[in-house]
mmCIF file of C-alpha atoms in Angstrom:
data_model
loop_
_atom_site.group_PDB
_atom_site.id
_atom_site.type_symbol
_atom_site.label_atom_id
_atom_site.label_comp_id
_atom_site.label_asym_id
_atom_site.label_seq_id
_atom_site.Cartn_x
_atom_site.Cartn_y
_atom_site.Cartn_z
ATOM 1 C CA MET E 235 2.510 14.652 -5.204
ATOM 2 C CA THR E 236 3.164 11.562 -7.229
ATOM 3 C CA ALA E 237 6.722 9.654 -6.917
ATOM 4 C CA THR E 238 8.548 9.707 -9.989
ATOM 5 C CA ASN E 239 11.112 6.990 -11.300
ATOM 6 C CA ASP E 240 14.261 8.715 -10.013
ATOM 7 C CA GLN E 241 12.894 9.061 -6.541
ATOM 8 C CA ARG E 242 14.810 6.755 -4.162
ATOM 9 C CA LYS E 243 12.073 6.466 -1.527
ATOM 10 C CA ILE E 244 7.923 6.440 -1.643
ATOM 11 C CA ARG E 245 7.139 8.695 1.065
ATOM 12 C CA TYR E 246 4.290 7.136 3.163
ATOM 13 C CA ALA E 247 1.585 8.352 5.795
ATOM 14 C CA VAL E 248 0.235 5.835 8.069
ATOM 15 C CA VAL E 249 -3.489 6.305 8.695
ATOM 16 C CA GLY E 250 -4.748 4.775 11.910
ATOM 17 C CA LEU E 251 -2.327 3.795 14.843
ATOM 18 C CA GLY E 252 -4.222 1.041 16.571
ATOM 19 C CA TRP E 253 -2.099 -1.775 17.800
ATOM 20 C CA PHE E 254 -1.181 -3.533 14.337
ATOM 21 C CA ALA E 255 0.073 -0.017 13.015
ATOM 22 C CA GLN E 256 2.015 0.321 16.244
ATOM 23 C CA GLU E 257 3.447 -3.007 16.844
ATOM 24 C CA ALA E 258 3.911 -4.030 13.071
ATOM 25 C CA ALA E 259 4.068 -1.394 10.411
ATOM 26 C CA LEU E 260 5.991 1.420 11.871
ATOM 27 C CA PRO E 261 8.814 -0.330 13.220
ATOM 28 C CA SER E 262 9.112 -1.922 9.715
ATOM 29 C CA PHE E 263 10.025 1.030 7.905
ATOM 30 C CA VAL E 264 13.890 0.570 9.107
ATOM 31 C CA HIS E 265 13.812 -2.563 6.647
ATOM 32 C CA ALA E 266 12.081 -0.948 3.734
ATOM 33 C CA GLU E 267 14.791 0.540 1.744
ATOM 34 C CA ASN E 268 12.870 2.032 -0.950
ATOM 35 C CA SER E 269 10.057 3.500 1.449
ATOM 36 C CA GLU E 270 10.032 6.197 4.010
ATOM 37 C CA LEU E 271 7.642 7.053 6.806
ATOM 38 C CA VAL E 272 6.877 10.831 6.992
ATOM 39 C CA ALA E 273 3.404 11.397 8.298
ATOM 40 C CA LEU E 274 1.070 9.977 10.858
ATOM 41 C CA VAL E 275 -2.762 10.434 10.910
ATOM 42 C CA SER E 276 -4.993 9.518 14.150
ATOM 43 C CA ASP E 277 -7.389 11.781 16.164
ATOM 44 C CA ASP E 278 -5.615 10.589 19.216
ATOM 45 C CA ALA E 279 -2.987 13.568 20.309
ATOM 46 C CA THR E 280 -1.035 11.392 22.551
ATOM 47 C CA LYS E 281 -0.421 8.798 19.946
ATOM 48 C CA ARG E 282 0.776 11.421 17.310
ATOM 49 C CA GLU E 283 3.078 13.228 19.884
ATOM 50 C CA GLU E 284 4.698 10.250 21.188
ATOM 51 C CA LEU E 285 4.971 8.252 17.944
ATOM 52 C CA SER E 286 6.313 11.163 16.024
ATOM 53 C CA LYS E 287 9.021 11.610 18.646
ATOM 54 C CA LYS E 288 10.093 7.948 18.736
ATOM 55 C CA TYR E 289 10.207 7.679 14.905
ATOM 56 C CA GLY E 290 11.446 11.030 14.285
ATOM 57 C CA ILE E 291 8.168 12.213 12.064
ATOM 58 C CA LYS E 292 7.564 15.979 11.380
ATOM 59 C CA HIS E 293 4.298 15.861 10.311
ATOM 60 C CA THR E 294 1.398 14.884 11.986
ATOM 61 C CA TYR E 295 -2.350 15.094 11.215
ATOM 62 C CA SER E 296 -5.939 14.451 13.051
ATOM 63 C CA TYR E 297 -8.610 12.837 10.744
ATOM 64 C CA GLU E 298 -10.208 16.247 10.191
ATOM 65 C CA GLN E 299 -6.783 17.258 8.630
ATOM 66 C CA TYR E 300 -6.720 14.210 6.432
ATOM 67 C CA GLU E 301 -7.152 16.106 3.191
ATOM 68 C CA ASP E 302 -4.131 18.585 4.296
ATOM 69 C CA CYS E 303 -2.019 15.477 4.700
ATOM 70 C CA LEU E 304 -2.989 14.500 1.204
ATOM 71 C CA THR E 305 -2.134 17.865 -0.607
ATOM 72 C CA SER E 306 0.738 18.373 1.612
ATOM 73 C CA GLY E 307 3.213 17.339 -1.101
ATOM 74 C CA GLU E 308 5.168 15.418 1.500
ATOM 75 C CA VAL E 309 3.340 12.160 0.688
ATOM 76 C CA ASP E 310 3.300 9.939 -2.177
ATOM 77 C CA ALA E 311 1.385 6.991 -0.569
ATOM 78 C CA VAL E 312 -0.983 6.040 2.475
ATOM 79 C CA TYR E 313 -0.983 2.956 4.366
ATOM 80 C CA ILE E 314 -4.647 2.594 5.734
ATOM 81 C CA ALA E 315 -4.991 0.926 8.886
ATOM 82 C CA LEU E 316 -8.248 2.010 9.818
ATOM 83 C CA PRO E 317 -11.321 0.301 11.118
ATOM 84 C CA ASN E 318 -12.815 -1.766 8.191
ATOM 85 C CA HIS E 319 -15.796 0.555 7.734
ATOM 86 C CA LEU E 320 -13.492 3.494 7.050
ATOM 87 C CA HIS E 321 -11.470 1.756 4.331
ATOM 88 C CA CYS E 322 -13.337 3.183 1.390
ATOM 89 C CA GLU E 323 -13.473 6.514 2.208
ATOM 90 C CA TYR E 324 -9.957 7.003 3.335
ATOM 91 C CA THR E 325 -9.012 5.371 0.134
ATOM 92 C CA VAL E 326 -11.196 7.182 -2.215
ATOM 93 C CA ARG E 327 -10.136 10.431 -0.732
ATOM 94 C CA ALA E 328 -6.601 9.581 -1.417
ATOM 95 C CA ALA E 329 -6.891 8.466 -4.618
ATOM 96 C CA ASN E 330 -8.941 11.683 -5.652
ATOM 97 C CA GLN E 331 -5.562 13.836 -4.633
ATOM 98 C CA ALA E 332 -3.317 11.339 -6.776
ATOM 99 C CA ILE E 333 -1.766 9.740 -3.636
ATOM 100 C CA HIS E 334 -1.264 5.849 -3.959
ATOM 101 C CA VAL E 335 -3.017 3.511 -1.642
ATOM 102 C CA LEU E 336 -2.068 0.415 0.336
ATOM 103 C CA CYS E 337 -4.953 -0.846 2.258
ATOM 104 C CA GLU E 338 -5.405 -3.125 4.762
ATOM 105 C CA LYS E 339 -7.570 -6.107 4.649
ATOM 106 C CA PRO E 340 -10.708 -6.769 4.413
ATOM 107 C CA MET E 341 -10.602 -4.256 1.737
ATOM 108 C CA ALA E 342 -14.094 -3.046 2.745
ATOM 109 C CA THR E 343 -17.364 -4.243 4.090
ATOM 110 C CA THR E 344 -19.403 -4.536 0.832
ATOM 111 C CA GLU E 345 -18.701 -5.115 -2.948
ATOM 112 C CA GLN E 346 -19.847 -1.509 -3.616
ATOM 113 C CA GLU E 347 -17.185 -0.235 -1.591
ATOM 114 C CA CYS E 348 -14.608 -2.162 -3.175
ATOM 115 C CA GLU E 349 -15.704 -1.333 -6.650
ATOM 116 C CA ALA E 350 -15.784 2.489 -5.665
ATOM 117 C CA MET E 351 -12.490 2.299 -4.373
ATOM 118 C CA ILE E 352 -11.171 0.504 -7.732
ATOM 119 C CA LYS E 353 -12.823 3.082 -9.684
ATOM 120 C CA ALA E 354 -11.359 6.247 -7.596
ATOM 121 C CA ALA E 355 -7.697 4.464 -8.216
ATOM 122 C CA ASN E 356 -8.101 3.957 -11.859
ATOM 123 C CA ASP E 357 -10.068 7.259 -12.503
ATOM 124 C CA ASN E 358 -6.825 9.035 -10.897
ATOM 125 C CA ASN E 359 -4.343 6.755 -12.300
ATOM 126 C CA VAL E 360 -2.787 5.719 -8.910
ATOM 127 C CA LYS E 361 -1.940 2.364 -7.377
ATOM 128 C CA LEU E 362 -3.951 0.687 -5.106
ATOM 129 C CA MET E 363 -2.758 -2.429 -3.275
ATOM 130 C CA ILE E 364 -4.391 -4.709 -0.509
ATOM 131 C CA ALA E 365 -2.356 -5.513 2.029
ATOM 132 C CA TYR E 366 -2.259 -9.410 1.654
ATOM 133 C CA ARG E 367 1.220 -9.919 3.213
ATOM 134 C CA LEU E 368 1.253 -13.454 2.945
ATOM 135 C CA HIS E 369 1.385 -13.026 -0.861
ATOM 136 C CA LEU E 370 4.993 -11.940 -0.365
ATOM 137 C CA GLU E 371 5.864 -14.499 2.606
ATOM 138 C CA GLU E 372 7.955 -17.517 1.638
ATOM 139 C CA ALA E 373 6.209 -20.352 3.607
ATOM 140 C CA ASN E 374 2.948 -19.534 2.079
ATOM 141 C CA LEU E 375 4.469 -19.022 -1.534
ATOM 142 C CA GLN E 376 6.244 -22.273 -1.176
ATOM 143 C CA ALA E 377 2.983 -23.969 -0.417
ATOM 144 C CA VAL E 378 1.653 -22.499 -3.620
ATOM 145 C CA GLU E 379 4.542 -24.064 -5.525
ATOM 146 C CA ILE E 380 4.386 -27.492 -3.903
ATOM 147 C CA VAL E 381 0.612 -27.888 -4.957
ATOM 148 C CA ARG E 382 1.140 -26.082 -8.496
ATOM 149 C CA SER E 383 4.023 -28.952 -9.005
ATOM 150 C CA LYS E 384 1.942 -31.754 -8.104
ATOM 151 C CA GLN E 385 4.104 -33.063 -5.500
ATOM 152 C CA ILE E 386 1.113 -34.246 -3.635
ATOM 153 C CA GLY E 387 -0.931 -35.399 -6.598
ATOM 154 C CA GLU E 388 -4.243 -33.554 -7.637
ATOM 155 C CA PRO E 389 -5.254 -31.397 -4.866
ATOM 156 C CA ARG E 390 -8.663 -32.415 -3.642
ATOM 157 C CA ILE E 391 -9.422 -30.842 -0.299
ATOM 158 C CA PHE E 392 -8.339 -27.557 1.727
ATOM 159 C CA ASN E 393 -9.146 -27.661 5.432
ATOM 160 C CA SER E 394 -7.925 -24.769 7.908
ATOM 161 C CA VAL E 395 -8.583 -23.532 11.528
ATOM 162 C CA PHE E 396 -7.912 -20.103 12.501
ATOM 163 C CA THR E 397 -8.923 -19.290 16.004
ATOM 164 C CA GLN E 398 -7.959 -16.779 18.894
ATOM 165 C CA GLN E 399 -9.374 -15.083 22.042
ATOM 166 C CA VAL E 400 -10.669 -11.687 21.261
ATOM 167 C CA GLU E 401 -11.069 -9.879 24.497
ATOM 168 C CA GLU E 402 -14.272 -7.981 25.299
ATOM 169 C CA GLY E 403 -14.242 -4.254 24.282
ATOM 170 C CA ASN E 404 -12.033 -4.888 20.960
ATOM 171 C CA ILE E 405 -13.333 -2.997 17.924
ATOM 172 C CA ARG E 406 -13.294 -6.473 16.134
ATOM 173 C CA LEU E 407 -16.303 -7.339 18.273
ATOM 174 C CA ARG E 408 -18.565 -4.533 16.858
ATOM 175 C CA GLU E 409 -21.027 -4.907 13.894
ATOM 176 C CA VAL E 410 -20.812 -1.226 12.995
ATOM 177 C CA THR E 411 -16.923 -0.962 12.165
ATOM 178 C CA GLY E 412 -17.043 -4.181 9.898
ATOM 179 C CA GLY E 413 -16.238 -6.713 12.888
ATOM 180 C CA GLY E 414 -17.059 -10.559 12.895
ATOM 181 C CA THR E 415 -15.010 -13.618 12.308
ATOM 182 C CA LEU E 416 -15.060 -13.626 8.415
ATOM 183 C CA TYR E 417 -14.127 -10.069 7.884
ATOM 184 C CA ASP E 418 -11.528 -10.213 10.461
ATOM 185 C CA ILE E 419 -9.778 -13.994 10.342
ATOM 186 C CA GLY E 420 -11.629 -15.788 8.031
ATOM 187 C CA ILE E 421 -10.754 -13.834 5.171
ATOM 188 C CA TYR E 422 -7.081 -15.510 5.730
ATOM 189 C CA CYS E 423 -8.545 -18.988 5.104
ATOM 190 C CA ILE E 424 -10.730 -17.805 1.977
ATOM 191 C CA ASN E 425 -7.783 -16.088 0.377
ATOM 192 C CA ALA E 426 -5.498 -19.127 1.265
ATOM 193 C CA ALA E 427 -7.707 -21.498 -0.211
ATOM 194 C CA ARG E 428 -8.094 -19.412 -3.403
ATOM 195 C CA TYR E 429 -4.220 -19.079 -3.840
ATOM 196 C CA ILE E 430 -3.533 -22.895 -2.768
ATOM 197 C CA LEU E 431 -6.311 -23.901 -5.534
ATOM 198 C CA GLN E 432 -5.233 -21.138 -7.974
ATOM 199 C CA ASP E 433 -9.178 -21.070 -8.550
ATOM 200 C CA GLU E 434 -12.504 -18.983 -7.450
ATOM 201 C CA PRO E 435 -15.207 -20.807 -5.515
ATOM 202 C CA ILE E 436 -18.337 -21.367 -7.385
ATOM 203 C CA GLU E 437 -20.761 -22.114 -4.183
ATOM 204 C CA VAL E 438 -20.748 -21.621 -0.496
ATOM 205 C CA PHE E 439 -22.194 -22.676 2.656
ATOM 206 C CA ALA E 440 -21.644 -21.248 6.055
ATOM 207 C CA VAL E 441 -22.841 -21.785 9.476
ATOM 208 C CA ALA E 442 -22.344 -19.607 12.616
ATOM 209 C CA ALA E 443 -22.375 -20.349 16.270
ATOM 210 C CA ASN E 444 -22.402 -18.366 19.602
ATOM 211 C CA ASN E 445 -21.870 -19.569 23.304
ATOM 212 C CA GLY E 446 -23.664 -16.852 24.612
ATOM 213 C CA GLU E 447 -21.324 -14.684 26.313
ATOM 214 C CA GLU E 448 -21.798 -10.819 26.488
ATOM 215 C CA ARG E 449 -18.518 -10.184 24.124
ATOM 216 C CA PHE E 450 -20.529 -11.696 21.298
ATOM 217 C CA SER E 451 -23.463 -9.825 21.239
ATOM 218 C CA GLU E 452 -22.863 -8.025 18.064
ATOM 219 C CA VAL E 453 -21.026 -10.438 16.126
ATOM 220 C CA GLU E 454 -20.595 -14.283 15.826
ATOM 221 C CA GLU E 455 -18.406 -16.368 18.280
ATOM 222 C CA MET E 456 -17.374 -18.625 15.326
ATOM 223 C CA THR E 457 -18.107 -19.901 11.753
ATOM 224 C CA SER E 458 -17.556 -22.852 9.809
ATOM 225 C CA VAL E 459 -17.413 -22.627 6.194
ATOM 226 C CA ILE E 460 -17.708 -25.066 3.014
ATOM 227 C CA LEU E 461 -16.295 -23.525 -0.325
ATOM 228 C CA ARG E 462 -16.919 -25.627 -3.456
ATOM 229 C CA PHE E 463 -14.456 -25.192 -6.153
ATOM 230 C CA PRO E 464 -14.354 -26.221 -9.988
ATOM 231 C CA ASN E 465 -13.504 -29.671 -10.567
ATOM 232 C CA GLU E 466 -15.201 -30.764 -7.421
ATOM 233 C CA ARG E 467 -12.491 -29.704 -5.102
ATOM 234 C CA LEU E 468 -13.811 -28.512 -1.545
ATOM 235 C CA ALA E 469 -12.201 -26.141 0.965
ATOM 236 C CA THR E 470 -13.616 -26.113 4.318
ATOM 237 C CA PHE E 471 -12.243 -23.981 7.487
ATOM 238 C CA THR E 472 -13.491 -22.734 11.005
ATOM 239 C CA CYS E 473 -12.611 -19.444 12.409
ATOM 240 C CA SER E 474 -13.259 -18.208 16.024
ATOM 241 C CA PHE E 475 -12.827 -15.367 18.340
ATOM 242 C CA GLY E 476 -13.541 -17.643 21.284
ATOM 243 C CA GLY E 477 -11.051 -20.328 20.845
ATOM 244 C CA ALA E 478 -7.160 -21.159 21.750
ATOM 245 C CA SER E 479 -4.925 -19.326 19.464
ATOM 246 C CA VAL E 480 -4.470 -21.847 16.430
ATOM 247 C CA SER E 481 -3.400 -20.900 12.790
ATOM 248 C CA SER E 482 -3.229 -23.721 10.390
ATOM 249 C CA TYR E 483 -4.204 -25.215 6.949
ATOM 250 C CA GLN E 484 -3.963 -28.539 5.197
ATOM 251 C CA ILE E 485 -3.877 -29.320 1.632
ATOM 252 C CA VAL E 486 -4.822 -32.748 0.787
ATOM 253 C CA GLY E 487 -4.013 -34.110 -2.442
ATOM 254 C CA THR E 488 -4.342 -37.936 -4.457
ATOM 255 C CA GLN E 489 -0.481 -38.559 -3.405
ATOM 256 C CA GLY E 490 0.007 -36.541 -0.244
ATOM 257 C CA ASP E 491 -0.609 -33.471 1.865
ATOM 258 C CA LEU E 492 1.084 -30.592 3.201
ATOM 259 C CA ARG E 493 0.316 -28.931 6.496
ATOM 260 C CA VAL E 494 1.402 -25.491 7.433
ATOM 261 C CA GLU E 495 1.701 -24.247 10.951
ATOM 262 C CA SER E 496 1.192 -20.684 12.457
ATOM 263 C CA ALA E 497 0.174 -20.235 8.429
ATOM 264 C CA TYR E 498 -1.483 -16.647 9.105
ATOM 265 C CA ALA E 499 0.782 -15.359 11.639
ATOM 266 C CA TRP E 500 2.659 -11.891 11.007
ATOM 267 C CA GLN E 501 5.498 -12.628 13.279
ATOM 268 C CA GLY E 502 7.337 -15.851 14.118
ATOM 269 C CA GLU E 503 8.573 -19.161 12.545
ATOM 270 C CA LEU E 504 6.273 -21.006 10.111
ATOM 271 C CA LYS E 505 6.616 -24.827 9.582
ATOM 272 C CA HIS E 506 5.602 -27.190 6.524
ATOM 273 C CA TYR E 507 4.810 -30.967 7.145
ATOM 274 C CA LEU E 508 4.713 -32.284 3.825
ATOM 275 C CA THR E 509 4.014 -36.123 3.492
ATOM 276 C CA ILE E 510 4.483 -38.153 0.280
ATOM 277 C CA ASN E 511 3.547 -41.754 0.117
ATOM 278 C CA GLY E 512 3.535 -42.098 3.965
ATOM 279 C CA GLU E 513 7.006 -40.239 4.585
ATOM 280 C CA THR E 514 7.174 -36.798 6.120
ATOM 281 C CA GLN E 515 9.533 -33.946 5.751
ATOM 282 C CA GLU E 516 9.608 -31.189 8.147
ATOM 283 C CA ARG E 517 10.846 -27.533 7.004
ATOM 284 C CA THR E 518 11.271 -24.359 9.169
ATOM 285 C CA PHE E 519 10.867 -20.959 7.912
ATOM 286 C CA GLU E 520 12.650 -18.220 9.912
ATOM 287 C CA ASP E 521 10.906 -15.342 11.016
ATOM 288 C CA HIS E 522 10.975 -12.321 8.539
ATOM 289 C CA ASP E 523 9.586 -8.663 8.681
ATOM 290 C CA GLN E 524 6.288 -9.082 6.699
ATOM 291 C CA LEU E 525 5.286 -5.599 6.640
ATOM 292 C CA ALA E 526 8.358 -4.483 5.230
ATOM 293 C CA ALA E 527 8.145 -6.573 2.522
ATOM 294 C CA GLU E 528 4.890 -5.050 1.675
ATOM 295 C CA PHE E 529 6.127 -1.721 1.830
ATOM 296 C CA ILE E 530 8.943 -2.441 -0.348
ATOM 297 C CA TYR E 531 6.911 -4.132 -2.864
ATOM 298 C CA PHE E 532 4.298 -1.578 -3.326
ATOM 299 C CA SER E 533 6.895 0.901 -3.335
ATOM 300 C CA ASP E 534 8.645 -1.097 -6.078
ATOM 301 C CA CYS E 535 5.240 -1.068 -8.000
ATOM 302 C CA ILE E 536 5.029 2.738 -7.792
ATOM 303 C CA LEU E 537 8.464 3.415 -8.998
ATOM 304 C CA GLN E 538 8.655 0.803 -11.815
ATOM 305 C CA ASP E 539 4.562 1.613 -12.562
ATOM 306 C CA LYS E 540 3.897 -1.991 -12.300
ATOM 307 C CA ASN E 541 0.346 -3.247 -11.220
ATOM 308 C CA PRO E 542 0.347 -5.019 -7.927
ATOM 309 C CA GLU E 543 -0.586 -8.530 -7.525
ATOM 310 C CA PRO E 544 -2.878 -8.282 -4.595
ATOM 311 C CA SER E 545 -4.814 -5.823 -6.066
ATOM 312 C CA GLY E 546 -8.603 -4.208 -5.682
ATOM 313 C CA THR E 547 -9.829 -7.013 -7.487
ATOM 314 C CA GLU E 548 -8.148 -9.696 -5.273
ATOM 315 C CA GLY E 549 -9.603 -7.733 -2.302
ATOM 316 C CA LEU E 550 -13.039 -7.257 -4.041
ATOM 317 C CA ILE E 551 -13.321 -11.029 -4.653
ATOM 318 C CA ASP E 552 -12.648 -11.946 -0.964
ATOM 319 C CA VAL E 553 -15.480 -9.156 0.086
ATOM 320 C CA SER E 554 -17.775 -10.971 -2.364
ATOM 321 C CA ILE E 555 -17.241 -14.523 -0.948
ATOM 322 C CA ILE E 556 -17.826 -13.040 2.840
ATOM 323 C CA GLN E 557 -21.016 -11.560 1.910
ATOM 324 C CA ALA E 558 -22.298 -14.439 0.158
ATOM 325 C CA LEU E 559 -21.224 -16.595 3.214
ATOM 326 C CA TYR E 560 -23.245 -14.266 5.563
ATOM 327 C CA LYS E 561 -26.276 -14.749 3.245
ATOM 328 C CA SER E 562 -26.002 -18.522 3.622
ATOM 329 C CA ILE E 563 -25.789 -18.169 7.398
ATOM 330 C CA GLU E 564 -28.950 -15.734 7.217
ATOM 331 C CA THR E 565 -30.948 -18.349 5.077
ATOM 332 C CA ARG E 566 -29.345 -21.850 5.835
ATOM 333 C CA GLN E 567 -28.684 -22.556 2.168
ATOM 334 C CA PRO E 568 -25.859 -22.715 -0.241
ATOM 335 C CA VAL E 569 -25.363 -19.800 -2.125
ATOM 336 C CA GLN E 570 -24.034 -19.876 -5.632
ATOM 337 C CA ILE E 571 -21.469 -17.079 -6.440
ATOM 338 C CA GLU E 572 -20.531 -15.682 -9.898
ATOM 339 C CA THR E 573 -16.680 -16.644 -10.666
ATOM 340 C CA ARG E 574 -14.600 -13.419 -11.615
ATOM 341 C CA ASP E 575 -11.463 -13.657 -13.794
ATOM 342 C CA ARG E 576 -8.479 -13.713 -11.803
ATOM 343 C CA HIS E 577 -5.345 -13.791 -13.722
ATOM 344 C CA GLN E 578 -2.823 -13.003 -11.383
ATOM 345 C CA ARG E 579 -1.949 -15.126 -8.407
ATOM 346 C CA PRO E 580 0.990 -14.697 -6.141
ATOM 347 C CA THR E 581 4.066 -16.841 -7.265
ATOM 348 C CA LEU E 582 7.265 -17.747 -5.448
ATOM 349 C CA ALA E 583 9.187 -14.980 -7.364
ATOM 350 C CA GLN E 584 7.282 -12.380 -5.189
ATOM 351 C CA THR E 585 9.040 -13.674 -2.001
ATOM 352 C CA ILE E 586 10.632 -10.794 -0.201
ATOM 353 C CA GLN E 587 12.790 -11.490 2.909
ATOM 354 C CA ARG E 588 13.553 -8.914 5.593
ATOM 355 C CA PRO E 589 15.234 -9.662 9.242
ATOM 356 C CA PRO E 590 12.358 -9.548 12.035
ATOM 357 C CA VAL E 591 11.691 -6.624 14.075
ATOM 358 C CA GLU E 592 14.265 -6.623 16.953
ATOM 359 C CA GLU E 593 11.767 -5.664 19.931
ATOM 360 C CA THR E 594 8.096 -5.023 20.461
ATOM 361 C CA PRO E 595 7.280 -1.637 20.912
ATOM 362 C CA ASP E 596 5.309 -0.615 23.749
ATOM 363 C CA LEU E 597 1.527 0.342 22.565
ATOM 364 C CA ILE E 598 0.299 3.800 23.157
ATOM 365 C CA HIS E 599 -3.768 3.968 23.762
ATOM 366 C CA ALA E 600 -3.859 0.703 22.247
ATOM 367 C CA ALA E 601 -4.281 -3.117 22.993
ATOM 368 C CA ALA E 602 -3.310 -6.384 21.154
ATOM 369 C CA PRO E 603 -6.569 -7.974 20.134
ATOM 370 C CA SER E 604 -6.285 -11.180 21.893
ATOM 371 C CA LYS E 605 -3.830 -12.564 24.756
ATOM 372 C CA GLU E 606 -1.653 -14.597 22.137
ATOM 373 C CA SER E 607 -1.114 -11.682 19.823
#
């Protein structure tokens, strides 16, 4: 059942109840005034029972009962927080039942899967949004505006470091589920370079490294990347599952630079260090509920029949770049990529601010991916 414009709230089922869904998504519905959490989907009976009690949810389903959830008439949209390799299947199944889809990033593990997801959404006239929460977050959108307005001159260099210690046994260290540094955290750096430079890379090069620890037996420990953009601009970044917690990027222009600290974090303060002609200004952005912003934005797109800016095409472009980067690692050569048209970009007008979640919930049969999370 699809929501109509006179409905006040879009009704969501959260599909997959791992640490991020439990810690970030479920508590955020209290701040999303046009959205309502009505169903939970998980194969863990304890999660279903305890979380349904905690949030007052009447409808819970196993994965085998997913189709029942979609056809129940109780749900307008799904938020998919499953492992990466399941995103395509669960998105297509929802779209085929005329249910709108907000899917976590990476959108999928291959370009073909992404294209199947886009086709299913288009064929069934439903909204598909990829959960790029930073497209609604003020510090990152202000960075876009600073660069766009030429405050630092012509942007020439984007550089980023995104690292954390991911503990052994975490799903992000498994190849079969679509794990690995580029799919999990490198995607943030790729996406930031694209929205900061307002363009698409035309050539990529990457090198992977591994310190030989058992936890990195299936995926790389870290990856360093160079992205060549039109007008001879370069973006570089290193992402790692074996380093201390760092999350920052810097844009260097012909007249100054901007550094954003804790740039990719989903909670806590973010900071700008803007240097122009040798003088540095510091600005702090308060903590906000980034997941509530996503639900509010997506629900508004459904209610107002607007196309989400972080669309399936946005997700497809990042996945195509990631696949080219892994090809570069394999061949030890630069890889040229076909530039796709991308007319929509995140702008400051998309900023949505809600107060942060007040307390961190206890996790049920789930562990945060790293000690720093």
